[in-house]
Amino acid sequence: MPTRAAFMAALIGASMLSIGVARAETVMFQAKLTGGAEVPATPSKGTGTLMATLDTTTKTLSWTVTYSGLTGPAIGGHFHGPAPAGKNAGVAIPFKGPLASPIKGSTTVTDAQIKELEAGDMYVNLHTAAHTGGEIRGQVEKGM
Protein backbone atom coordinates (compact mmCIF):
# COMPACT_ATOMS: atom_id res chain seq x y z
CA MET A 1 0.00 0.00 0.00
CA PRO A 2 2.84 2.52 0.47
CA THR A 3 3.22 2.60 -3.31
CA ARG A 4 -0.45 3.48 -3.78
CA ALA A 5 -0.20 6.22 -1.11
CA ALA A 6 2.91 7.65 -2.76
CA PHE A 7 1.17 7.60 -6.15
CA MET A 8 -1.88 9.40 -4.75
CA ALA A 9 0.30 12.01 -3.05
CA ALA A 10 2.16 12.63 -6.31
CA LEU A 11 -1.12 12.89 -8.21
CA ILE A 12 -2.51 15.42 -5.74
CA GLY A 13 0.75 17.42 -5.88
CA ALA A 14 0.66 17.48 -9.68
CA SER A 15 -2.97 18.61 -9.59
CA MET A 16 -2.10 21.47 -7.24
CA LEU A 17 0.70 22.60 -9.57
CA SER A 18 -1.61 22.59 -12.57
CA ILE A 19 -4.08 24.76 -10.67
CA GLY A 20 -1.33 27.38 -10.23
CA VAL A 21 -0.53 27.29 -13.93
CA ALA A 22 -4.20 27.66 -14.82
CA ARG A 23 -4.27 31.00 -12.97
CA ALA A 24 -1.68 32.51 -15.29
CA GLU A 25 -3.38 34.91 -17.65
CA THR A 26 -2.54 36.90 -20.74
CA VAL A 27 -4.39 40.19 -20.83
CA MET A 28 -4.77 41.97 -24.16
CA PHE A 29 -4.70 45.76 -24.58
CA GLN A 30 -5.22 48.09 -27.51
CA ALA A 31 -5.30 51.76 -28.43
CA LYS A 32 -6.14 53.82 -31.49
CA LEU A 33 -3.77 56.78 -31.86
CA THR A 34 -4.95 60.07 -33.40
CA GLY A 35 -4.02 63.74 -33.28
CA GLY A 36 -7.40 64.59 -31.84
CA ALA A 37 -6.68 62.50 -28.75
CA GLU A 38 -3.57 64.53 -27.89
CA VAL A 39 -3.89 67.11 -25.11
CA PRO A 40 -3.98 69.68 -26.59
CA ALA A 41 -5.23 68.16 -29.84
CA THR A 42 -3.05 68.37 -32.95
CA PRO A 43 -4.21 68.73 -36.56
CA SER A 44 -2.15 65.67 -37.53
CA LYS A 45 -3.53 63.34 -40.17
CA GLY A 46 -1.36 60.59 -38.64
CA THR A 47 -2.94 57.48 -37.19
CA GLY A 48 -1.70 54.47 -35.31
CA THR A 49 -2.60 51.43 -33.30
CA LEU A 50 -1.20 49.76 -30.22
CA MET A 51 -1.61 46.03 -29.70
CA ALA A 52 -0.19 44.79 -26.39
CA THR A 53 -0.21 41.73 -24.15
CA LEU A 54 0.49 41.39 -20.45
CA ASP A 55 1.67 38.08 -19.04
CA THR A 56 0.37 38.26 -15.47
CA THR A 57 2.77 35.56 -14.26
CA THR A 58 5.99 37.21 -15.41
CA LYS A 59 4.53 40.76 -15.41
CA THR A 60 5.89 41.20 -18.93
CA LEU A 61 4.17 43.78 -21.12
CA SER A 62 4.88 43.33 -24.84
CA TRP A 63 3.69 45.73 -27.53
CA THR A 64 3.57 46.58 -31.21
CA VAL A 65 2.74 50.11 -32.34
CA THR A 66 2.05 50.68 -36.02
CA TYR A 67 1.53 54.13 -37.46
CA SER A 68 1.48 56.17 -40.65
CA GLY A 69 0.92 59.71 -41.86
CA LEU A 70 2.99 61.57 -39.26
CA THR A 71 4.47 64.96 -40.16
CA GLY A 72 7.94 63.45 -39.92
CA PRO A 73 9.88 60.63 -38.30
CA ALA A 74 8.91 59.65 -34.76
CA ILE A 75 11.53 61.04 -32.37
CA GLY A 76 9.99 59.65 -29.20
CA GLY A 77 7.27 57.34 -28.02
CA HIS A 78 6.03 56.24 -24.62
CA PHE A 79 3.38 54.81 -22.36
CA HIS A 80 2.28 57.61 -20.01
CA GLY A 81 0.35 57.38 -16.79
CA PRO A 82 -1.53 57.41 -14.67
CA ALA A 83 -3.99 59.56 -16.61
CA PRO A 84 -7.51 59.16 -17.95
CA ALA A 85 -8.38 60.33 -21.47
CA GLY A 86 -8.07 64.10 -21.73
CA LYS A 87 -5.38 64.42 -19.06
CA ASN A 88 -1.60 64.36 -19.36
CA ALA A 89 0.90 62.42 -17.24
CA GLY A 90 4.60 61.69 -17.13
CA VAL A 91 6.40 58.97 -19.03
CA ALA A 92 5.83 55.57 -17.44
CA ILE A 93 7.44 53.26 -20.03
CA PRO A 94 9.65 54.67 -22.80
CA PHE A 95 10.01 52.94 -26.16
CA LYS A 96 13.63 51.93 -26.76
CA GLY A 97 15.33 51.20 -30.03
CA PRO A 98 14.21 52.17 -33.52
CA LEU A 99 10.98 54.16 -33.71
CA ALA A 100 10.12 53.31 -37.31
CA SER A 101 6.76 51.60 -37.70
CA PRO A 102 6.20 49.01 -36.36
CA ILE A 103 7.66 49.76 -32.94
CA LYS A 104 8.06 46.55 -30.95
CA GLY A 105 9.16 46.19 -27.36
CA SER A 106 8.63 44.61 -23.99
CA THR A 107 9.41 45.30 -20.35
CA THR A 108 8.61 44.09 -16.88
CA VAL A 109 5.93 46.25 -15.26
CA THR A 110 5.16 46.99 -11.63
CA ASP A 111 1.97 46.05 -9.80
CA ALA A 112 0.99 49.73 -9.84
CA GLN A 113 1.47 49.90 -13.63
CA ILE A 114 -0.63 46.75 -14.06
CA LYS A 115 -3.45 48.40 -12.10
CA GLU A 116 -3.16 51.55 -14.23
CA LEU A 117 -3.29 49.52 -17.45
CA GLU A 118 -6.29 47.52 -16.30
CA ALA A 119 -8.09 50.69 -15.15
CA GLY A 120 -7.55 52.43 -18.50
CA ASP A 121 -5.26 55.01 -16.89
CA MET A 122 -2.38 54.80 -19.38
CA TYR A 123 -1.98 56.21 -22.85
CA VAL A 124 0.54 55.87 -25.66
CA ASN A 125 1.80 58.72 -27.78
CA LEU A 126 4.35 59.40 -30.48
CA HIS A 127 6.38 62.60 -30.77
CA THR A 128 7.78 64.29 -33.91
CA ALA A 129 9.91 67.37 -34.50
CA ALA A 130 6.77 69.28 -35.50
CA HIS A 131 4.88 68.09 -32.40
CA THR A 132 7.44 67.66 -29.64
CA GLY A 133 4.70 67.30 -27.01
CA GLY A 134 3.13 64.47 -28.97
CA GLU A 135 1.59 64.18 -32.43
CA ILE A 136 -0.76 61.22 -31.97
CA ARG A 137 -2.11 59.60 -28.83
CA GLY A 138 -4.37 56.75 -27.80
CA GLN A 139 -5.83 55.65 -24.47
CA VAL A 140 -4.87 52.06 -23.62
CA GLU A 141 -7.89 49.83 -23.07
CA LYS A 142 -8.45 46.16 -22.36
CA GLY A 143 -9.74 44.22 -25.29
CA MET A 144 -9.21 42.83 -28.77
CSV table of C-alpha atoms in Angstrom, one decimal, residues 30-117:
chain,number,residue,atom,x,y,z
A,30,GLN,CA,-5.2,48.1,-27.5
A,31,ALA,CA,-5.3,51.8,-28.4
A,32,LYS,CA,-6.1,53.8,-31.5
A,33,LEU,CA,-3.8,56.8,-31.9
A,34,THR,CA,-4.9,60.1,-33.4
A,35,GLY,CA,-4.0,63.7,-33.3
A,36,GLY,CA,-7.4,64.6,-31.8
A,37,ALA,CA,-6.7,62.5,-28.7
A,38,GLU,CA,-3.6,64.5,-27.9
A,39,VAL,CA,-3.9,67.1,-25.1
A,40,PRO,CA,-4.0,69.7,-26.6
A,41,ALA,CA,-5.2,68.2,-29.8
A,42,THR,CA,-3.0,68.4,-33.0
A,43,PRO,CA,-4.2,68.7,-36.6
A,44,SER,CA,-2.1,65.7,-37.5
A,45,LYS,CA,-3.5,63.3,-40.2
A,46,GLY,CA,-1.4,60.6,-38.6
A,47,THR,CA,-2.9,57.5,-37.2
A,48,GLY,CA,-1.7,54.5,-35.3
A,49,THR,CA,-2.6,51.4,-33.3
A,50,LEU,CA,-1.2,49.8,-30.2
A,51,MET,CA,-1.6,46.0,-29.7
A,52,ALA,CA,-0.2,44.8,-26.4
A,53,THR,CA,-0.2,41.7,-24.2
A,54,LEU,CA,0.5,41.4,-20.5
A,55,ASP,CA,1.7,38.1,-19.0
A,56,THR,CA,0.4,38.3,-15.5
A,57,THR,CA,2.8,35.6,-14.3
A,58,THR,CA,6.0,37.2,-15.4
A,59,LYS,CA,4.5,40.8,-15.4
A,60,THR,CA,5.9,41.2,-18.9
A,61,LEU,CA,4.2,43.8,-21.1
A,62,SER,CA,4.9,43.3,-24.8
A,63,TRP,CA,3.7,45.7,-27.5
A,64,THR,CA,3.6,46.6,-31.2
A,65,VAL,CA,2.7,50.1,-32.3
A,66,THR,CA,2.1,50.7,-36.0
A,67,TYR,CA,1.5,54.1,-37.5
A,68,SER,CA,1.5,56.2,-40.6
A,69,GLY,CA,0.9,59.7,-41.9
A,70,LEU,CA,3.0,61.6,-39.3
A,71,THR,CA,4.5,65.0,-40.2
A,72,GLY,CA,7.9,63.5,-39.9
A,73,PRO,CA,9.9,60.6,-38.3
A,74,ALA,CA,8.9,59.7,-34.8
A,75,ILE,CA,11.5,61.0,-32.4
A,76,GLY,CA,10.0,59.6,-29.2
A,77,GLY,CA,7.3,57.3,-28.0
A,78,HIS,CA,6.0,56.2,-24.6
A,79,PHE,CA,3.4,54.8,-22.4
A,80,HIS,CA,2.3,57.6,-20.0
A,81,GLY,CA,0.3,57.4,-16.8
A,82,PRO,CA,-1.5,57.4,-14.7
A,83,ALA,CA,-4.0,59.6,-16.6
A,84,PRO,CA,-7.5,59.2,-18.0
A,85,ALA,CA,-8.4,60.3,-21.5
A,86,GLY,CA,-8.1,64.1,-21.7
A,87,LYS,CA,-5.4,64.4,-19.1
A,88,ASN,CA,-1.6,64.4,-19.4
A,89,ALA,CA,0.9,62.4,-17.2
A,90,GLY,CA,4.6,61.7,-17.1
A,91,VAL,CA,6.4,59.0,-19.0
A,92,ALA,CA,5.8,55.6,-17.4
A,93,ILE,CA,7.4,53.3,-20.0
A,94,PRO,CA,9.6,54.7,-22.8
A,95,PHE,CA,10.0,52.9,-26.2
A,96,LYS,CA,13.6,51.9,-26.8
A,97,GLY,CA,15.3,51.2,-30.0
A,98,PRO,CA,14.2,52.2,-33.5
A,99,LEU,CA,11.0,54.2,-33.7
A,100,ALA,CA,10.1,53.3,-37.3
A,101,SER,CA,6.8,51.6,-37.7
A,102,PRO,CA,6.2,49.0,-36.4
A,103,ILE,CA,7.7,49.8,-32.9
A,104,LYS,CA,8.1,46.5,-30.9
A,105,GLY,CA,9.2,46.2,-27.4
A,106,SER,CA,8.6,44.6,-24.0
A,107,THR,CA,9.4,45.3,-20.4
A,108,THR,CA,8.6,44.1,-16.9
A,109,VAL,CA,5.9,46.3,-15.3
A,110,THR,CA,5.2,47.0,-11.6
A,111,ASP,CA,2.0,46.0,-9.8
A,112,ALA,CA,1.0,49.7,-9.8
A,113,GLN,CA,1.5,49.9,-13.6
A,114,ILE,CA,-0.6,46.8,-14.1
A,115,LYS,CA,-3.4,48.4,-12.1
A,116,GLU,CA,-3.2,51.5,-14.2
A,117,LEU,CA,-3.3,49.5,-17.4
